[in-house]
């Protein structure tokens, strides 16, 4: 039961499921490939800047009929030395 | 005068390709256009029964391609509308009897004879689909507002784009306005958001389609039918007319506005 005691319409599930399925159908990038990509990214970036590996998010996004790979990589705050 | 070749395809079977070809053809011919329909579903022909022409078949598509008859001899004249013809598929052969270049050659020969060539594609993404899209100037993908039909439509749209056929346009068929209003069916906006292609028509779920198919009289000839009207509107849009989309969802902005106004 959702808001106002009404069951959530099934159209929303259909749309949400299709959004995910279509991205994977279109790109042929499996969740496993995405995970491997994320690990490589973390390694590469960690060589240059300090990041928190646990906070890195990587995913596929739709933009009309094309897809993009989107990574969100929060930087660790720089420990400033007090002068 | 050269005809425009339009192929209707879908990915998933049974979503309404044959029904759409017959009815859009009727819509065009009723406006005085000369139309030739080609049943591209070799081995599973159906456009003949939907158009009510099954008793008039002498020659078929494969007979033309293999040179057993002239093109004209395989063109069956419609019972209702002047200028509407059907080239039926062969029933006892399979899709390998036809190649994409056969279809291109056939359509090139036909182009001078008419204004529109509508091709009914088989379901799937194999040989029959390749044959049907080879000569197309424009491809229309048809889907139902359901998970598997939309998914398969997306796959076909991707293939068409990869083939450099350009972006196809979309027909959403069998939309049930009541279910959309209850949020239990994908709306037109949902499907467009998912597939991101140009909409050319929305056809409601309508019992008249089954009744008219039983009789072999396409529903577009029935002025009272909602589906018939939707198919006639698609024909007008193909001709370049700017026909507003019927608000079948009942969830559209204007509809909400008029409903408020009525209170
Ligand atoms: N708008 C509609 N309302 C109700 N019934 C419909 C509608 N459109 C199509 N149908 C019915 O759905 C069934 C399938 O339609 P049709 O044969 O046109 O599909 P198709 O895509 O050509 O199938 P196939 O993939 O087997 O060639 C038919 O029984 C038809 O009468
Ligand atoms: Mg069919």
Short mmCIF file of C-alpha atoms and ligand atoms in Angstrom, two decimals:
data_model
loop_
_atom_site.label_atom_id
_atom_site.label_comp_id
_atom_site.label_asym_id
_atom_site.label_seq_id
_atom_site.Cartn_x
_atom_site.Cartn_y
_atom_site.Cartn_z
CA UNK A 1 0.00 0.00 0.00
CA UNK A 2 1.31 3.39 -0.94
CA UNK A 3 0.22 6.91 -0.17
CA UNK A 4 -3.50 7.45 0.57
CA UNK A 5 -3.89 3.70 1.09
CA UNK A 6 -4.00 3.12 -2.67
CA UNK A 7 -1.96 0.36 -4.24
CA UNK A 8 0.75 1.77 -6.46
CA UNK A 9 -0.15 1.34 -10.14
CA UNK A 10 1.71 -1.39 -11.99
CA UNK A 11 2.58 1.00 -14.83
CA UNK A 12 5.28 2.49 -12.65
CA UNK A 13 6.93 -0.88 -12.10
CA UNK A 14 6.73 -1.54 -15.83
CA UNK A 15 8.43 1.73 -16.61
CA UNK A 16 11.14 1.41 -13.99
CA UNK A 17 11.94 -2.14 -15.02
CA UNK A 18 12.03 -1.20 -18.69
CA UNK A 19 14.35 1.72 -17.98
CA UNK A 20 16.92 -0.68 -16.55
CA UNK A 21 16.40 -3.45 -19.08
CA UNK A 22 16.72 -1.12 -22.07
CA UNK A 23 19.96 0.41 -20.87
CA UNK A 24 21.53 -3.02 -20.58
CA UNK A 25 20.03 -4.24 -23.89
CA UNK A 26 21.37 -1.19 -25.69
CA UNK A 27 24.87 -1.15 -24.28
CA UNK A 28 25.63 -4.80 -23.75
CA UNK A 29 27.45 -3.83 -20.54
CA UNK A 30 26.63 -6.31 -17.80
CA UNK A 31 26.66 -5.43 -14.09
CA UNK A 32 29.84 -7.57 -13.81
CA UNK A 33 31.61 -5.49 -16.46
CA UNK A 34 30.47 -2.36 -14.69
CA UNK A 35 31.96 -3.62 -11.40
CA UNK A 36 35.29 -4.44 -13.05
CA UNK A 37 35.33 -1.01 -14.66
CA UNK A 38 34.68 0.58 -11.29
CA UNK A 39 37.59 -1.26 -9.65
CA UNK A 40 39.96 -0.20 -12.44
CA UNK A 41 38.76 3.38 -12.19
CA UNK A 42 39.32 3.45 -8.44
CA UNK A 43 42.84 2.11 -8.87
CA UNK A 44 43.74 4.58 -11.59
CA UNK A 45 42.34 7.59 -9.80
CA UNK A 46 43.80 6.64 -6.42
CA UNK A 47 47.25 6.88 -7.94
CA UNK A 48 46.73 10.62 -8.37
CA UNK A 49 44.19 11.81 -5.83
CA UNK A 50 42.79 10.61 -2.55
CA UNK A 51 39.33 9.09 -2.87
CA UNK A 52 37.13 6.92 -0.72
CA UNK A 53 36.66 3.68 -2.73
CA UNK A 54 33.42 2.92 -0.91
CA UNK A 55 31.79 6.16 -2.05
CA UNK A 56 32.44 5.72 -5.78
CA UNK A 57 29.32 5.22 -7.85
CA UNK A 58 29.31 4.19 -11.48
CA UNK A 59 26.31 3.63 -13.68
CA UNK A 60 24.67 3.94 -17.08
CA UNK A 61 22.27 6.73 -17.90
CA UNK A 62 19.86 7.18 -20.78
CA UNK A 63 19.83 10.32 -22.84
CA UNK A 64 17.21 9.94 -25.54
CA UNK A 65 18.41 7.04 -27.66
CA UNK A 66 22.01 7.21 -26.51
CA UNK A 67 23.52 6.06 -23.25
CA UNK A 68 26.31 7.45 -21.19
CA UNK A 69 28.58 6.04 -18.57
CA UNK A 70 28.39 8.21 -15.48
CA UNK A 71 30.82 8.04 -12.56
CA UNK A 72 30.47 9.93 -9.31
CA UNK A 73 33.77 10.02 -7.46
CA UNK A 74 33.76 12.12 -4.27
CA UNK A 75 37.22 13.42 -3.34
CA UNK A 76 38.57 13.04 0.16
CA UNK A 77 38.93 16.38 1.91
CA UNK A 78 42.50 17.62 1.66
CA UNK A 79 44.22 17.54 5.04
CA UNK A 80 45.49 21.12 5.21
CA UNK A 81 48.63 21.72 7.15
CA UNK A 82 48.27 24.57 9.57
CA UNK A 83 50.86 27.28 8.95
CA UNK B 1 5.66 10.33 -59.69
CA UNK B 2 7.50 7.90 -57.45
CA UNK B 3 5.88 6.02 -54.61
CA UNK B 4 7.08 6.19 -51.06
CA UNK B 5 7.87 2.81 -49.52
CA UNK B 6 6.79 2.42 -45.88
CA UNK B 7 7.50 -0.75 -43.91
CA UNK B 8 5.68 -1.61 -40.71
CA UNK B 9 7.61 -3.84 -38.33
CA UNK B 10 7.66 -4.64 -34.61
CA UNK B 11 10.10 -7.08 -33.08
CA UNK B 12 7.46 -8.87 -31.02
CA UNK B 13 4.76 -10.75 -32.88
CA UNK B 14 1.04 -10.11 -32.71
CA UNK B 15 1.18 -6.41 -31.84
CA UNK B 16 -0.81 -5.29 -34.90
CA UNK B 17 1.48 -4.93 -37.95
CA UNK B 18 -0.89 -6.57 -40.40
CA UNK B 19 -3.88 -4.73 -38.99
CA UNK B 20 -2.01 -1.44 -39.27
CA UNK B 21 -0.88 -2.02 -42.86
CA UNK B 22 -4.42 -2.88 -44.01
CA UNK B 23 -5.97 0.08 -42.24
CA UNK B 24 -3.41 2.72 -43.11
CA UNK B 25 -3.67 1.54 -46.71
CA UNK B 26 -7.44 2.00 -46.53
CA UNK B 27 -6.97 5.47 -45.04
CA UNK B 28 -4.62 6.49 -47.84
CA UNK B 29 -6.73 4.97 -50.62
CA UNK B 30 -9.89 6.59 -49.24
CA UNK B 31 -8.15 9.91 -49.81
CA UNK B 32 -7.60 9.03 -53.44
CA UNK B 33 -4.02 7.80 -53.12
CA UNK B 34 -2.89 4.80 -55.14
CA UNK B 35 -1.58 2.18 -52.70
CA UNK B 36 0.03 -1.23 -53.11
CA UNK B 37 0.35 -3.40 -49.99
CA UNK B 38 2.94 -6.15 -49.97
CA UNK B 39 2.60 -9.02 -47.52
CA UNK B 40 6.21 -9.68 -46.52
CA UNK B 41 5.33 -12.48 -44.13
CA UNK B 42 6.25 -15.31 -46.51
CA UNK B 43 4.98 -18.64 -45.19
CA UNK B 44 2.54 -17.03 -42.75
CA UNK B 45 0.45 -14.81 -44.95
CA UNK B 46 -2.38 -12.89 -43.33
CA UNK B 47 -2.78 -9.52 -44.98
CA UNK B 48 -5.07 -11.19 -47.56
CA UNK B 49 -7.59 -12.30 -44.92
CA UNK B 50 -7.43 -9.01 -43.00
CA UNK B 51 -8.21 -7.15 -46.24
CA UNK B 52 -10.83 -9.76 -47.22
CA UNK B 53 -9.09 -10.67 -50.47
CA UNK B 54 -8.15 -14.28 -49.77
CA UNK B 55 -10.47 -15.67 -52.45
CA UNK B 56 -8.91 -13.68 -55.25
CA UNK B 57 -5.34 -14.88 -55.00
CA UNK B 58 -3.87 -16.42 -58.13
CA UNK B 59 -0.22 -15.36 -58.01
CA UNK B 60 1.92 -14.24 -55.09
CA UNK B 61 5.12 -12.38 -54.22
CA UNK B 62 7.39 -15.38 -54.86
CA UNK B 63 5.73 -15.99 -58.25
CA UNK B 64 6.66 -12.44 -59.26
CA UNK B 65 10.21 -12.77 -57.96
CA UNK B 66 10.77 -16.09 -59.67
CA UNK B 67 9.29 -14.82 -62.92
CA UNK B 68 6.18 -17.02 -63.10
CA UNK B 69 3.96 -14.00 -63.63
CA UNK B 70 4.14 -10.31 -64.34
CA UNK B 71 3.94 -7.84 -61.46
CA UNK B 72 0.50 -6.64 -62.58
CA UNK B 73 -0.89 -10.16 -62.45
CA UNK B 74 0.01 -10.54 -58.76
CA UNK B 75 -1.65 -7.24 -57.80
CA UNK B 76 -5.10 -8.01 -56.40
CA UNK B 77 -7.56 -5.15 -56.64
CA UNK B 78 -9.36 -4.26 -53.39
CA UNK B 79 -13.12 -4.89 -53.13
CA UNK B 80 -13.94 -1.53 -51.57
CA UNK B 81 -11.52 1.11 -52.68
CA UNK B 82 -10.33 2.14 -56.06
CA UNK B 83 -6.56 2.38 -56.32
CA UNK B 84 -5.82 -0.12 -53.54
CA UNK B 85 -3.95 -3.35 -54.34
CA UNK B 86 -2.43 -6.28 -52.48
CA UNK B 87 0.52 -8.44 -53.45
CA UNK B 88 0.05 -11.50 -51.23
CA UNK B 89 2.85 -13.52 -49.66
CA UNK B 90 3.47 -17.08 -50.76
CA UNK B 91 2.02 -19.48 -48.24
CA UNK B 92 3.82 -22.68 -49.13
CA UNK B 93 7.33 -21.25 -49.32
CA UNK B 94 9.63 -19.89 -46.66
CA UNK B 95 11.41 -16.60 -46.25
CA UNK B 96 14.57 -17.80 -47.97
CA UNK B 97 12.68 -17.70 -51.29
CA UNK B 98 13.02 -13.89 -51.12
CA UNK B 99 16.15 -11.76 -50.69
CA UNK B 100 16.51 -8.11 -49.71
CA UNK B 101 17.65 -7.22 -53.24
CA UNK B 102 14.56 -8.98 -54.70
CA UNK B 103 12.43 -6.65 -52.58
CA UNK B 104 14.37 -3.59 -53.68
CA UNK B 105 14.00 -4.55 -57.36
CA UNK B 106 10.29 -5.28 -56.99
CA UNK B 107 9.60 -1.97 -55.26
CA UNK B 108 11.64 -0.05 -57.82
CA UNK B 109 9.43 -1.52 -60.54
CA UNK B 110 6.29 -0.66 -58.55
CA UNK B 111 7.24 2.89 -57.65
CA UNK B 112 6.06 4.33 -60.95
CA UNK B 113 2.65 2.69 -60.60
CA UNK B 114 1.44 4.15 -57.33
CA UNK B 115 1.83 6.75 -54.56
CA UNK B 116 2.46 4.42 -51.63
CA UNK B 117 3.91 0.95 -51.13
CA UNK B 118 3.15 -0.44 -47.67
CA UNK B 119 5.07 -3.52 -46.57
CA UNK B 120 3.85 -5.83 -43.82
CA UNK B 121 6.93 -7.20 -42.08
CA UNK B 122 7.03 -10.50 -40.22
CA UNK B 123 7.85 -10.44 -36.50
CA UNK B 124 11.42 -11.03 -35.43
CA UNK B 125 14.75 -9.70 -36.62
CA UNK B 126 15.72 -12.32 -39.17
CA UNK B 127 15.55 -12.77 -42.94
CA UNK B 128 11.90 -11.77 -43.32
CA UNK B 129 12.53 -8.55 -41.40
CA UNK B 130 15.63 -7.79 -43.51
CA UNK B 131 13.60 -8.37 -46.68
CA UNK B 132 10.83 -6.08 -45.50
CA UNK B 133 13.04 -3.15 -44.51
CA UNK B 134 15.45 -3.31 -47.48
CA UNK B 135 13.37 -1.18 -49.87
CA UNK B 136 11.87 1.11 -47.19
CA UNK B 137 12.09 4.90 -47.42
CA UNK B 138 10.47 5.06 -44.02
CA UNK B 139 10.03 2.45 -41.30
CA UNK B 140 7.27 2.47 -38.72
CA UNK B 141 7.71 0.38 -35.59
CA UNK B 142 4.51 -0.67 -33.88
CA UNK B 143 4.25 -1.71 -30.26
CA UNK B 144 1.73 -2.33 -27.51
CA UNK B 145 2.09 -0.51 -24.18
CA UNK B 146 3.47 -3.65 -22.53
CA UNK B 147 6.87 -4.58 -21.14
CA UNK B 148 7.93 -7.23 -23.65
CA UNK B 149 6.55 -5.44 -26.72
CA UNK B 150 8.33 -2.20 -25.76
CA UNK B 151 11.56 -4.02 -25.10
CA UNK B 152 11.47 -5.76 -28.49
CA UNK B 153 10.54 -2.48 -30.20
CA UNK B 154 13.63 -0.88 -28.67
CA UNK B 155 15.80 -3.66 -30.05
CA UNK B 156 14.37 -3.21 -33.55
CA UNK B 157 14.77 0.57 -33.37
CA UNK B 158 18.43 0.04 -32.43
CA UNK B 159 18.92 -2.32 -35.39
CA UNK B 160 17.28 0.13 -37.80
CA UNK B 161 19.53 2.93 -36.59
CA UNK B 162 22.58 0.68 -36.97
CA UNK B 163 21.46 -0.18 -40.53
CA UNK B 164 21.38 3.54 -41.25
CA UNK B 165 17.72 3.32 -42.10
CA UNK B 166 17.36 6.45 -40.02
CA UNK B 167 15.19 6.78 -36.98
CA UNK B 168 11.84 5.01 -37.42
CA UNK B 169 8.55 6.45 -36.22
CA UNK B 170 6.26 4.75 -33.74
CA UNK B 171 2.67 3.54 -33.49
CA UNK B 172 1.36 2.58 -30.07
CA UNK B 173 -1.45 0.07 -30.61
CA UNK B 174 -4.06 -1.40 -28.26
CA UNK B 175 -3.82 1.34 -25.69
CA UNK B 176 -6.50 0.89 -23.04
CA UNK B 177 -7.39 4.39 -21.80
CA UNK B 178 -9.12 3.12 -18.64
CA UNK B 179 -6.08 1.13 -17.59
CA UNK B 180 -3.78 4.07 -18.25
CA UNK B 181 -6.02 6.25 -16.10
CA UNK B 182 -5.79 3.66 -13.32
CA UNK B 183 -1.99 3.69 -13.73
CA UNK B 184 -2.03 0.05 -14.70
CA UNK B 185 -0.80 0.53 -18.26
CA UNK B 186 2.17 2.42 -19.66
CA UNK B 187 0.96 5.76 -21.01
CA UNK B 188 1.89 7.28 -24.37
CA UNK B 189 4.34 9.56 -22.56
CA UNK B 190 5.93 6.61 -20.74
CA UNK B 191 6.50 4.72 -23.99
CA UNK B 192 7.85 7.79 -25.76
CA UNK B 193 10.18 8.52 -22.88
CA UNK B 194 11.52 4.96 -23.01
CA UNK B 195 11.87 4.59 -26.78
CA UNK B 196 12.72 8.20 -27.67
CA UNK B 197 11.38 8.13 -31.23
CA UNK B 198 8.82 10.19 -33.12
CA UNK B 199 5.17 9.23 -32.59
CA UNK B 200 3.00 8.80 -35.68
CA UNK B 201 -0.11 7.34 -34.09
CA UNK B 202 -1.89 5.95 -31.06
CA UNK B 203 -4.59 3.33 -31.63
CA UNK B 204 -6.91 2.32 -28.80
CA UNK B 205 -7.80 -1.23 -27.91
CA UNK B 206 -11.09 -1.61 -29.77
CA UNK B 207 -13.40 -4.62 -30.23
CA UNK B 208 -14.36 -3.26 -33.63
CA UNK B 209 -10.92 -4.33 -34.88
CA UNK B 210 -11.72 -7.99 -34.20
CA UNK B 211 -15.25 -7.72 -35.55
CA UNK B 212 -14.09 -6.09 -38.78
CA UNK B 213 -11.24 -8.55 -39.16
CA UNK B 214 -13.78 -11.38 -38.83
CA UNK B 215 -15.61 -9.89 -41.80
CA UNK B 216 -12.51 -9.06 -43.82
CA UNK B 217 -13.46 -5.39 -43.91
CA UNK B 218 -10.73 -3.17 -42.39
CA UNK B 219 -11.92 -1.11 -39.44
CA UNK B 220 -10.75 2.12 -41.09
CA UNK B 221 -13.82 1.81 -43.35
CA UNK B 222 -16.03 2.08 -40.26
CA UNK B 223 -16.56 5.79 -39.57
CA UNK B 224 -17.83 5.15 -36.05
CA UNK B 225 -14.87 3.10 -34.82
CA UNK B 226 -12.26 4.77 -32.64
CA UNK B 227 -9.47 2.52 -33.86
CA UNK B 228 -10.58 3.17 -37.44
CA UNK B 229 -10.31 6.91 -36.88
CA UNK B 230 -6.87 6.52 -35.33
CA UNK B 231 -5.66 4.55 -38.37
CA UNK B 232 -7.11 7.13 -40.78
CA UNK B 233 -5.31 9.83 -38.83
CA UNK B 234 -2.02 7.96 -39.21
CA UNK B 235 -2.58 7.90 -42.98
CA UNK B 236 -3.12 11.67 -42.93
CA UNK B 237 0.05 12.22 -40.88
CA UNK B 238 2.03 10.11 -43.36
CA UNK B 239 0.83 12.47 -46.07
CA UNK B 240 2.28 15.35 -44.10
CA UNK B 241 -0.90 16.68 -42.55
CA UNK B 242 -0.58 18.03 -39.03
CA UNK B 243 -3.27 16.01 -37.26
CA UNK B 244 -3.43 16.50 -33.48
CA UNK B 245 -3.11 13.35 -31.39
CA UNK B 246 -6.29 12.08 -29.80
CA UNK B 247 -5.97 12.26 -26.02
CA UNK B 248 -6.74 8.62 -25.36
CA UNK B 249 -4.96 8.50 -22.01
CA UNK B 250 -7.42 10.86 -20.46
CA UNK B 251 -4.47 11.94 -18.37
CA UNK B 252 -3.33 14.71 -20.66
CA UNK B 253 -3.09 18.30 -19.69
CA UNK B 254 -5.97 19.54 -21.87
CA UNK B 255 -8.26 16.80 -20.79
CA UNK B 256 -7.63 17.59 -17.13
CA UNK B 257 -8.26 21.24 -17.86
CA UNK B 258 -11.59 20.60 -19.60
CA UNK B 259 -12.64 18.21 -16.85
CA UNK B 260 -11.95 20.89 -14.27
CA UNK B 261 -13.91 23.36 -16.37
CA UNK B 262 -16.91 21.07 -16.43
CA UNK B 263 -17.13 20.82 -12.66
N1 LIG C 1 -6.35 -1.85 -31.73
C1 LIG C 1 -6.71 -3.12 -31.58
N2 LIG C 1 -7.76 -3.46 -30.77
C2 LIG C 1 -8.13 -4.75 -30.64
N3 LIG C 1 -7.55 -5.79 -31.25
C3 LIG C 1 -6.50 -5.53 -32.06
C4 LIG C 1 -6.03 -4.20 -32.27
N4 LIG C 1 -4.99 -4.27 -33.12
C5 LIG C 1 -4.81 -5.56 -33.43
N5 LIG C 1 -5.72 -6.34 -32.79
C6 LIG C 1 -5.82 -7.81 -32.87
O1 LIG C 1 -4.59 -8.37 -32.45
C7 LIG C 1 -4.29 -9.53 -33.17
C8 LIG C 1 -2.92 -9.43 -33.82
O2 LIG C 1 -2.94 -8.43 -34.81
P1 LIG C 1 -2.09 -8.55 -36.15
O3 LIG C 1 -2.32 -9.87 -36.82
O4 LIG C 1 -2.34 -7.33 -36.95
O5 LIG C 1 -0.63 -8.53 -35.54
P2 LIG C 1 0.76 -8.78 -36.27
O6 LIG C 1 1.74 -7.89 -35.61
O7 LIG C 1 0.60 -8.65 -37.74
O8 LIG C 1 1.03 -10.32 -35.91
P3 LIG C 1 2.19 -11.28 -36.51
O9 LIG C 1 3.44 -10.88 -35.79
O10 LIG C 1 1.73 -12.65 -36.16
O11 LIG C 1 2.25 -11.01 -37.98
C9 LIG C 1 -5.41 -9.71 -34.19
O12 LIG C 1 -6.32 -10.63 -33.67
C10 LIG C 1 -6.03 -8.32 -34.28
O13 LIG C 1 -7.37 -8.36 -34.63
MG1 LIG C 2 1.13 -10.05 -39.31
#
